Amino acid sequence: MQDGVMHTHDEETRRFFRHSGVHCVLVPRYGSSKLSIFKQHVVGTLFTHHQKCVIVDSQAAGNNRKITAFLGGLDLCDGRYDTPDHRLFNDLDTVFHKDFHNPTFPVNSYGPRQPWHDLHCKVEGPAAYDILTNFEQRWRKATKWRVNLKKVIVWHYDTLIKIKRMPWIVSPSTDEANACVCDEQDPENWHVQIFRSIDSGSVRGFPKLVQEAQSQNLVCAKNLKIDRSIHSAYVKAIRCAQYFIYIENQYFIGSSFCWHSHKNTGADNLIPVELALKIASKIKAKQRFAVYVVIPMWPEGIPTTAAVQQILFWQVCSQQGQTMSMMYKIIADALESQGLVDSHPQDYLNFYCLGRRELAATPEASLCNDNSALAWRRSTGGS
């Protein structure tokens, strides 16, 4: 069995769909040729793809069809199925038979399996077309040119369905009135906006001219155009929050310019320092505020592999500790300036790791009981 670099069996998936009507393309990441050889290697090694979407056409009014997208949720690979009980040892020979794994501990027929917990959402209307556009841009970037003796053709490039040529599929650009497919009065429906974090190294279709890119709120860096809309949305939401903030993510690193050391590491996102400054402002205003951050013990993957070891070094051993210390110092300074000597920074900011405890059902599996408190894994998605 071919596991692939991140042990998602991607090579096995491609082999399964070979000679079928399904177009399956694996998406490696190649650093720009304008980067140094070392940086190209780093980009290719540490690249992980966190976008997860399923896009289909579904029934609309009359004989029309509409685009429906499912965003986030579980990775579409083996070992990810789970139930609300998050069982570690039970039903491994029935419900989870041959479909569970644990990259942390050796797994046998007794377990323990690794529990999974994630969120998923269904998107319809104009926002679904933003998800479709993102997929099309990524697909075009992932495909390659192939040359034969007679002509240059595009490998897989032209397999995209030309939806704009299908008048029976409702499109916001041509039929804005019918594109809003949900009842405004339905309490189960939410208004949504699609954000992403991606650069021109992963998509095809970003404008080349700086002025045009800036008009689309893209950030222009050296040899790159960057969509940082997720970051911008985070910052705005943090600044608008009044009582609490809950964040659940696979990583929590940032604001390295405020760290005690390693200030030039390059983890420059504003999220941690914005959270700390938000709490400090509430302390000064004498208002209650709380921030809860849920992260895994380490990102998904076998901890001893080179890829995960590099992530662990920068996230846990060095950077994540720096991030947390920086935030707590800002809060502690705010408490001291207000004379709140009986308060503690953890009254305002706390970090958690979800876990699951379960006793083994068999004597053989009881050997694993010491490891039965397993950290849950999340697979993050853009939404």
Tab-separated table of C-alpha atoms in Angstrom:
chain	number	residue	atom	x	y	z
A	1	MET	CA	0.000	0.000	0.000
A	2	GLN	CA	1.324	3.411	-0.981
A	3	ASP	CA	0.743	5.744	1.950
A	4	GLY	CA	2.099	8.959	0.449
A	5	VAL	CA	4.164	11.594	2.230
A	6	MET	CA	1.417	12.548	4.712
A	7	HIS	CA	0.071	8.961	4.944
A	8	THR	CA	-3.273	9.740	3.298
A	9	HIS	CA	-2.878	6.970	0.689
A	10	ASP	CA	-3.071	9.476	-2.152
A	11	GLU	CA	-1.094	7.222	-4.507
A	12	GLU	CA	-3.524	4.398	-3.806
A	13	THR	CA	-6.429	6.728	-4.605
A	14	ARG	CA	-4.911	7.711	-7.933
A	15	ARG	CA	-4.316	4.067	-8.804
A	16	PHE	CA	-7.927	3.196	-7.898
A	17	PHE	CA	-9.336	5.776	-10.346
A	18	ARG	CA	-6.901	4.980	-13.162
A	19	HIS	CA	-8.656	4.057	-16.444
A	20	SER	CA	-12.005	5.235	-15.042
A	21	GLY	CA	-14.150	8.245	-15.851
A	22	VAL	CA	-12.806	10.054	-12.774
A	23	HIS	CA	-9.998	12.576	-13.218
A	24	CYS	CA	-7.710	12.289	-10.191
A	25	VAL	CA	-4.774	14.693	-9.904
A	26	LEU	CA	-2.326	14.787	-7.002
A	27	VAL	CA	-1.250	18.293	-6.037
A	28	PRO	CA	2.381	18.662	-4.998
A	29	ARG	CA	3.690	22.109	-4.198
A	30	TYR	CA	6.704	23.434	-6.050
A	31	GLY	CA	8.535	26.513	-4.826
A	32	SER	CA	9.006	29.332	-7.300
A	33	SER	CA	12.092	28.942	-9.481
A	34	LYS	CA	13.052	32.437	-8.308
A	35	LEU	CA	13.598	31.105	-4.776
A	36	SER	CA	16.828	29.530	-3.567
A	37	ILE	CA	17.211	25.744	-3.784
A	38	PHE	CA	16.866	25.507	0.005
A	39	LYS	CA	13.652	27.548	0.098
A	40	GLN	CA	12.208	25.536	-2.797
A	41	HIS	CA	12.853	22.376	-0.766
A	42	VAL	CA	11.232	23.870	2.352
A	43	VAL	CA	8.125	24.899	0.390
A	44	GLY	CA	7.785	21.438	-1.137
A	45	THR	CA	8.389	19.593	2.149
A	46	LEU	CA	6.194	21.585	4.533
A	47	PHE	CA	3.298	22.252	2.155
A	48	THR	CA	0.025	20.804	3.447
A	49	HIS	CA	-3.304	21.192	1.691
A	50	HIS	CA	-6.111	22.037	4.118
A	51	GLN	CA	-8.899	22.997	1.742
A	52	LYS	CA	-11.740	20.484	1.721
A	53	CYS	CA	-14.736	20.945	-0.546
A	54	VAL	CA	-17.295	18.884	-2.435
A	55	ILE	CA	-19.181	20.689	-5.215
A	56	VAL	CA	-22.208	19.237	-7.022
A	57	ASP	CA	-25.175	20.405	-9.076
A	58	SER	CA	-28.526	19.974	-7.334
A	59	GLN	CA	-32.210	20.575	-7.982
A	60	ALA	CA	-33.330	24.209	-8.193
A	61	ALA	CA	-36.699	25.786	-9.016
A	62	GLY	CA	-38.483	24.224	-11.979
A	63	ASN	CA	-36.179	22.372	-14.326
A	64	ASN	CA	-33.147	24.400	-13.324
A	65	ARG	CA	-30.109	23.210	-11.432
A	66	LYS	CA	-27.973	25.066	-8.893
A	67	ILE	CA	-24.510	24.722	-7.420
A	68	THR	CA	-24.330	23.220	-3.920
A	69	ALA	CA	-21.028	23.055	-2.055
A	70	PHE	CA	-19.973	21.274	1.126
A	71	LEU	CA	-17.084	22.955	2.890
A	72	GLY	CA	-14.707	21.776	5.582
A	73	GLY	CA	-15.304	18.519	7.376
A	74	LEU	CA	-13.330	15.299	7.251
A	75	ASP	CA	-10.522	14.471	4.881
A	76	LEU	CA	-11.771	12.306	2.029
A	77	CYS	CA	-9.486	9.398	2.877
A	78	ASP	CA	-9.440	6.305	5.052
A	79	GLY	CA	-9.368	6.295	8.835
A	80	ARG	CA	-11.475	9.434	9.249
A	81	TYR	CA	-14.956	8.020	9.923
A	82	ASP	CA	-16.146	8.559	13.492
A	83	THR	CA	-19.296	8.867	15.591
A	84	PRO	CA	-20.235	11.241	18.442
A	85	ASP	CA	-19.068	8.560	20.926
A	86	HIS	CA	-15.467	8.767	19.627
A	87	ARG	CA	-14.768	5.136	20.568
A	88	LEU	CA	-11.126	4.106	21.121
A	89	PHE	CA	-11.378	0.328	21.665
A	90	ASN	CA	-14.993	-0.719	21.032
A	91	ASP	CA	-16.468	-1.872	17.700
A	92	LEU	CA	-13.070	-2.064	16.008
A	93	ASP	CA	-14.099	-5.367	14.413
A	94	THR	CA	-17.452	-4.032	13.147
A	95	VAL	CA	-18.097	-0.315	12.680
A	96	PHE	CA	-14.426	0.598	12.271
A	97	HIS	CA	-13.233	-2.678	10.746
A	98	LYS	CA	-10.099	-2.016	8.669
A	99	ASP	CA	-10.863	1.706	8.680
A	100	PHE	CA	-9.003	3.210	11.599
A	101	HIS	CA	-5.442	4.192	12.308
A	102	ASN	CA	-3.308	5.813	14.966
A	103	PRO	CA	-0.119	7.527	13.784
A	104	THR	CA	1.082	8.007	17.370
A	105	PHE	CA	1.016	4.461	18.794
A	106	PRO	CA	1.342	1.032	17.106
A	107	VAL	CA	-2.178	-0.143	16.258
A	108	ASN	CA	-3.408	-3.742	16.311
A	109	SER	CA	-6.871	-5.289	16.255
A	110	TYR	CA	-7.467	-4.109	19.843
A	111	GLY	CA	-6.761	-0.419	19.212
A	112	PRO	CA	-6.617	2.276	20.326
A	113	ARG	CA	-7.953	4.059	17.271
A	114	GLN	CA	-7.483	7.791	16.900
A	115	PRO	CA	-10.751	9.731	17.386
A	116	TRP	CA	-11.745	12.483	14.967
A	117	HIS	CA	-13.852	15.575	15.488
A	118	ASP	CA	-14.635	18.179	12.863
A	119	LEU	CA	-17.243	20.540	11.439
A	120	HIS	CA	-18.901	20.599	8.039
A	121	CYS	CA	-21.237	23.050	6.338
A	122	LYS	CA	-23.496	23.099	3.297
A	123	VAL	CA	-23.309	26.256	1.185
A	124	GLU	CA	-25.789	27.348	-1.491
A	125	GLY	CA	-26.415	30.545	-3.391
A	126	PRO	CA	-23.749	33.002	-4.602
A	127	ALA	CA	-21.248	31.844	-1.950
A	128	ALA	CA	-21.245	28.350	-3.475
A	129	TYR	CA	-19.939	29.860	-6.702
A	130	ASP	CA	-17.010	31.377	-4.814
A	131	ILE	CA	-16.105	27.849	-3.694
A	132	LEU	CA	-16.468	26.652	-7.287
A	133	THR	CA	-14.195	29.452	-8.532
A	134	ASN	CA	-11.577	28.515	-5.944
A	135	PHE	CA	-11.655	24.898	-7.125
A	136	GLU	CA	-11.336	25.889	-10.775
A	137	GLN	CA	-8.377	28.151	-10.029
A	138	ARG	CA	-6.625	25.416	-8.063
A	139	TRP	CA	-7.353	22.768	-10.710
A	140	ARG	CA	-5.875	24.881	-13.463
A	141	LYS	CA	-2.739	25.435	-11.399
A	142	ALA	CA	-2.384	21.739	-10.577
A	143	THR	CA	-2.590	20.605	-14.207
A	144	LYS	CA	0.456	20.460	-16.442
A	145	TRP	CA	1.483	21.025	-20.016
A	146	ARG	CA	2.337	17.952	-22.058
A	147	VAL	CA	4.107	18.052	-25.409
A	148	ASN	CA	3.831	15.475	-28.182
A	149	LEU	CA	5.261	15.503	-31.697
A	150	LYS	CA	2.341	17.351	-33.259
A	151	LYS	CA	1.103	19.890	-30.755
A	152	VAL	CA	1.127	21.163	-27.190
A	153	ILE	CA	-1.894	20.023	-25.184
A	154	VAL	CA	-2.962	20.592	-21.608
A	155	TRP	CA	-3.064	17.582	-19.320
A	156	HIS	CA	-6.433	17.494	-17.505
A	157	TYR	CA	-6.763	21.261	-17.976
A	158	ASP	CA	-9.709	21.038	-20.381
A	159	THR	CA	-11.652	18.512	-18.289
A	160	LEU	CA	-13.378	21.307	-16.353
A	161	ILE	CA	-17.055	21.581	-17.203
A	162	LYS	CA	-17.938	24.905	-18.818
A	163	ILE	CA	-20.793	25.722	-16.437
A	164	LYS	CA	-21.334	29.195	-17.892
A	165	ARG	CA	-22.359	27.522	-21.142
A	166	MET	CA	-25.151	25.619	-19.378
A	167	PRO	CA	-28.153	27.963	-19.141
A	168	TRP	CA	-30.113	25.500	-16.998
A	169	ILE	CA	-27.629	25.915	-14.132
A	170	VAL	CA	-28.530	29.055	-12.189
A	171	SER	CA	-25.580	31.440	-11.979
A	172	PRO	CA	-25.341	34.652	-9.909
A	173	SER	CA	-23.706	36.453	-12.825
A	174	THR	CA	-26.646	35.819	-15.150
A	175	ASP	CA	-29.633	35.290	-12.860
A	176	GLU	CA	-29.040	37.133	-9.594
A	177	ALA	CA	-32.681	36.930	-8.490
A	178	ASN	CA	-32.796	33.120	-8.571
A	179	ALA	CA	-29.261	32.702	-7.226
A	180	CYS	CA	-30.472	33.349	-3.654
A	181	VAL	CA	-31.874	29.879	-3.111
A	182	CYS	CA	-32.510	29.953	0.656
A	183	ASP	CA	-35.454	31.331	2.600
A	184	GLU	CA	-34.408	34.522	4.398
A	185	GLN	CA	-36.855	33.744	7.232
A	186	ASP	CA	-35.606	30.187	7.896
A	187	PRO	CA	-33.821	30.248	11.303
A	188	GLU	CA	-31.683	27.274	10.210
A	189	ASN	CA	-30.074	29.310	7.416
A	190	TRP	CA	-27.143	31.673	7.880
A	191	HIS	CA	-25.663	34.340	5.674
A	192	VAL	CA	-22.090	33.339	4.832
A	193	GLN	CA	-19.018	34.790	3.181
A	194	ILE	CA	-16.149	32.728	1.786
A	195	PHE	CA	-12.581	33.511	2.814
A	196	ARG	CA	-9.296	31.837	2.004
A	197	SER	CA	-5.568	32.009	2.580
A	198	ILE	CA	-3.730	31.260	-0.649
A	199	ASP	CA	-1.194	32.720	-3.055
A	200	SER	CA	-0.507	32.650	-6.765
A	201	GLY	CA	1.756	29.639	-6.244
A	202	SER	CA	-1.375	27.523	-5.681
A	203	VAL	CA	-3.947	29.078	-8.029
A	204	ARG	CA	-4.111	30.203	-11.625
A	205	GLY	CA	-6.092	33.322	-12.445
A	206	PHE	CA	-4.809	36.036	-10.133
A	207	PRO	CA	-4.196	39.350	-11.956
A	208	LYS	CA	-0.591	40.021	-12.909
A	209	LEU	CA	-0.746	43.816	-12.651
A	210	VAL	CA	-0.212	45.228	-9.154
A	211	GLN	CA	-2.947	47.852	-9.455
A	212	GLU	CA	-5.518	45.288	-10.586
A	213	ALA	CA	-4.474	42.879	-7.820
A	214	GLN	CA	-4.819	45.577	-5.168
A	215	SER	CA	-8.298	46.425	-6.472
A	216	GLN	CA	-9.243	42.815	-5.628
A	217	ASN	CA	-7.797	43.171	-2.098
A	218	LEU	CA	-4.821	40.961	-2.914
A	219	VAL	CA	-1.484	41.568	-1.222
A	220	CYS	CA	1.442	41.958	-3.594
A	221	ALA	CA	4.702	40.425	-2.383
A	222	LYS	CA	7.882	39.617	-4.265
A	223	ASN	CA	6.903	37.382	-7.203
A	224	LEU	CA	3.569	36.557	-5.514
A	225	LYS	CA	-0.032	37.733	-5.243
A	226	ILE	CA	-1.610	36.722	-1.925
A	227	ASP	CA	-5.242	36.379	-0.842
A	228	ARG	CA	-5.260	36.968	2.937
A	229	SER	CA	-9.010	37.311	3.372
A	230	ILE	CA	-9.135	34.761	6.220
A	231	HIS	CA	-6.565	36.775	8.154
A	232	SER	CA	-8.443	40.024	7.530
A	233	ALA	CA	-11.725	38.427	8.622
A	234	TYR	CA	-10.141	37.081	11.827
A	235	VAL	CA	-8.752	40.492	12.754
A	236	LYS	CA	-12.070	42.236	12.108
A	237	ALA	CA	-14.007	39.636	14.121
A	238	ILE	CA	-11.580	39.919	17.053
A	239	ARG	CA	-11.849	43.690	17.098
A	240	CYS	CA	-15.666	43.527	16.989
A	241	ALA	CA	-16.074	40.895	19.731
A	242	GLN	CA	-17.696	42.132	22.944
A	243	TYR	CA	-17.724	39.260	25.444
A	244	PHE	CA	-15.712	36.204	24.361
A	245	ILE	CA	-13.778	34.545	21.528
A	246	TYR	CA	-13.516	30.797	20.870
A	247	ILE	CA	-10.894	29.558	18.390
A	248	GLU	CA	-10.379	25.945	17.354
A	249	ASN	CA	-7.513	25.327	14.944
A	250	GLN	CA	-4.817	22.826	14.110
A	251	TYR	CA	-2.114	25.463	14.522
A	252	PHE	CA	-1.702	28.541	16.698
A	253	ILE	CA	1.459	30.432	15.811
A	254	GLY	CA	1.968	34.108	15.087
A	255	SER	CA	2.900	37.690	15.935
A	256	SER	CA	6.588	36.773	16.057
A	257	PHE	CA	7.525	40.467	15.928
A	258	CYS	CA	6.313	40.660	19.559
A	259	TRP	CA	8.146	37.580	20.827
A	260	HIS	CA	10.882	37.742	23.426
A	261	SER	CA	13.301	36.193	20.901
A	262	HIS	CA	13.270	34.835	17.325
A	263	LYS	CA	11.462	38.008	16.279
A	264	ASN	CA	12.501	37.576	12.638
A	265	THR	CA	11.111	34.054	12.307
A	266	GLY	CA	8.478	35.243	9.837
A	267	ALA	CA	5.308	34.138	11.672
A	268	ASP	CA	3.894	37.612	11.270
A	269	ASN	CA	0.123	37.054	11.372
A	270	LEU	CA	-1.653	39.373	13.799
A	271	ILE	CA	-4.073	36.916	15.414
A	272	PRO	CA	-2.269	36.242	18.749
A	273	VAL	CA	-1.330	39.864	19.427
A	274	GLU	CA	-4.822	41.056	18.417
A	275	LEU	CA	-6.344	38.632	20.943
A	276	ALA	CA	-3.990	39.801	23.687
A	277	LEU	CA	-4.576	43.485	22.929
A	278	LYS	CA	-8.339	42.882	22.889
A	279	ILE	CA	-8.146	41.413	26.386
A	280	ALA	CA	-5.893	44.273	27.530
A	281	SER	CA	-8.403	46.835	26.240
A	282	LYS	CA	-11.225	45.102	28.122
A	283	ILE	CA	-9.144	45.042	31.315
A	284	LYS	CA	-8.548	48.772	30.971
A	285	ALA	CA	-12.284	49.309	30.410
A	286	LYS	CA	-13.015	47.129	33.478
A	287	GLN	CA	-15.114	44.731	31.373
A	288	ARG	CA	-15.192	40.931	31.553
A	289	PHE	CA	-13.765	39.146	28.509
A	290	ALA	CA	-12.559	35.587	27.844
A	291	VAL	CA	-10.630	33.877	25.042
A	292	TYR	CA	-10.630	30.086	24.610
A	293	VAL	CA	-8.207	28.408	22.175
A	294	VAL	CA	-8.456	24.683	21.360
A	295	ILE	CA	-5.498	23.056	19.575
A	296	PRO	CA	-4.274	19.441	19.189
A	297	MET	CA	-1.153	18.166	20.931
A	298	TRP	CA	0.476	18.135	17.486
A	299	PRO	CA	-0.744	18.326	13.869
A	300	GLU	CA	-1.956	15.184	12.126
A	301	GLY	CA	0.787	12.807	11.045
A	302	ILE	CA	3.357	10.416	12.469
A	303	PRO	CA	5.351	12.500	14.977
A	304	THR	CA	8.687	10.890	14.072
A	305	THR	CA	8.523	11.677	10.352
A	306	ALA	CA	10.641	14.498	8.963
A	307	ALA	CA	7.675	16.637	7.860
A	308	VAL	CA	5.893	16.527	11.232
A	309	GLN	CA	9.157	16.917	13.155
A	310	GLN	CA	9.855	20.176	11.336
A	311	ILE	CA	6.358	21.451	12.095
A	312	LEU	CA	6.689	20.387	15.738
A	313	PHE	CA	10.038	22.123	16.087
A	314	TRP	CA	8.690	25.456	14.890
A	315	GLN	CA	5.244	25.158	16.443
A	316	VAL	CA	5.693	23.530	19.846
A	317	CYS	CA	9.351	23.547	20.795
A	318	SER	CA	9.993	27.113	19.738
A	319	GLN	CA	7.197	29.161	18.263
A	320	GLN	CA	4.032	28.116	20.049
A	321	GLY	CA	5.631	28.611	23.441
A	322	GLN	CA	6.802	32.032	22.288
A	323	THR	CA	3.295	32.881	21.087
A	324	MET	CA	1.611	31.932	24.354
A	325	SER	CA	4.238	33.628	26.524
A	326	MET	CA	3.928	36.847	24.534
A	327	MET	CA	0.142	36.881	24.940
A	328	TYR	CA	0.229	36.193	28.676
A	329	LYS	CA	2.835	38.927	29.192
A	330	ILE	CA	0.644	41.536	27.471
A	331	ILE	CA	-2.292	40.508	29.669
A	332	ALA	CA	-0.163	40.455	32.836
A	333	ASP	CA	1.148	43.947	32.092
A	334	ALA	CA	-2.428	45.179	31.610
A	335	LEU	CA	-3.504	43.675	34.937
A	336	GLU	CA	-0.525	45.250	36.704
A	337	SER	CA	-1.199	48.671	35.194
A	338	GLN	CA	-4.765	48.533	36.530
A	339	GLY	CA	-3.687	47.367	39.980
A	340	LEU	CA	-5.548	44.044	39.666
A	341	VAL	CA	-3.075	42.085	41.786
A	342	ASP	CA	-5.601	39.361	42.636
A	343	SER	CA	-6.324	38.561	38.972
A	344	HIS	CA	-4.393	36.128	36.772
A	345	PRO	CA	-3.894	36.140	32.958
A	346	GLN	CA	-5.599	32.737	32.803
A	347	ASP	CA	-8.766	34.401	34.056
A	348	TYR	CA	-8.908	35.836	30.534
A	349	LEU	CA	-6.964	33.482	28.225
A	350	ASN	CA	-6.866	29.672	28.249
A	351	PHE	CA	-5.557	26.968	25.904
A	352	TYR	CA	-7.103	23.493	25.727
A	353	CYS	CA	-6.598	20.172	23.971
A	354	LEU	CA	-9.642	17.950	23.478
A	355	GLY	CA	-9.215	14.366	24.661
A	356	ARG	CA	-11.109	11.133	25.096
A	357	ARG	CA	-10.767	8.548	27.897
A	358	GLU	CA	-12.048	5.004	27.512
A	359	LEU	CA	-11.311	1.714	29.282
A	360	ALA	CA	-10.238	-1.158	27.076
A	361	ALA	CA	-12.904	-3.804	26.518
A	362	THR	CA	-10.495	-6.778	26.421
A	363	PRO	CA	-7.561	-7.898	28.605
A	364	GLU	CA	-5.225	-7.683	25.614
A	365	ALA	CA	-6.188	-4.091	24.959
A	366	SER	CA	-5.735	-3.181	28.627
A	367	LEU	CA	-2.040	-2.870	27.853
A	368	CYS	CA	-2.999	0.288	25.998
A	369	ASN	CA	-4.884	1.812	28.915
A	370	ASP	CA	-1.987	4.066	29.829
A	371	ASN	CA	-2.379	5.593	26.393
A	372	SER	CA	-6.173	5.628	26.368
A	373	ALA	CA	-6.439	9.381	26.840
A	374	LEU	CA	-5.871	10.249	23.207
A	375	ALA	CA	-5.807	13.714	21.739
A	376	TRP	CA	-8.406	14.348	19.102
A	377	ARG	CA	-7.337	15.403	15.649
A	378	ARG	CA	-8.937	18.105	13.577
A	379	SER	CA	-8.539	18.638	9.883
A	380	THR	CA	-8.881	22.327	9.266
A	381	GLY	CA	-10.845	23.783	6.401
A	382	GLY	CA	-11.275	27.214	4.946
A	383	SER	CA	-14.708	28.720	5.480
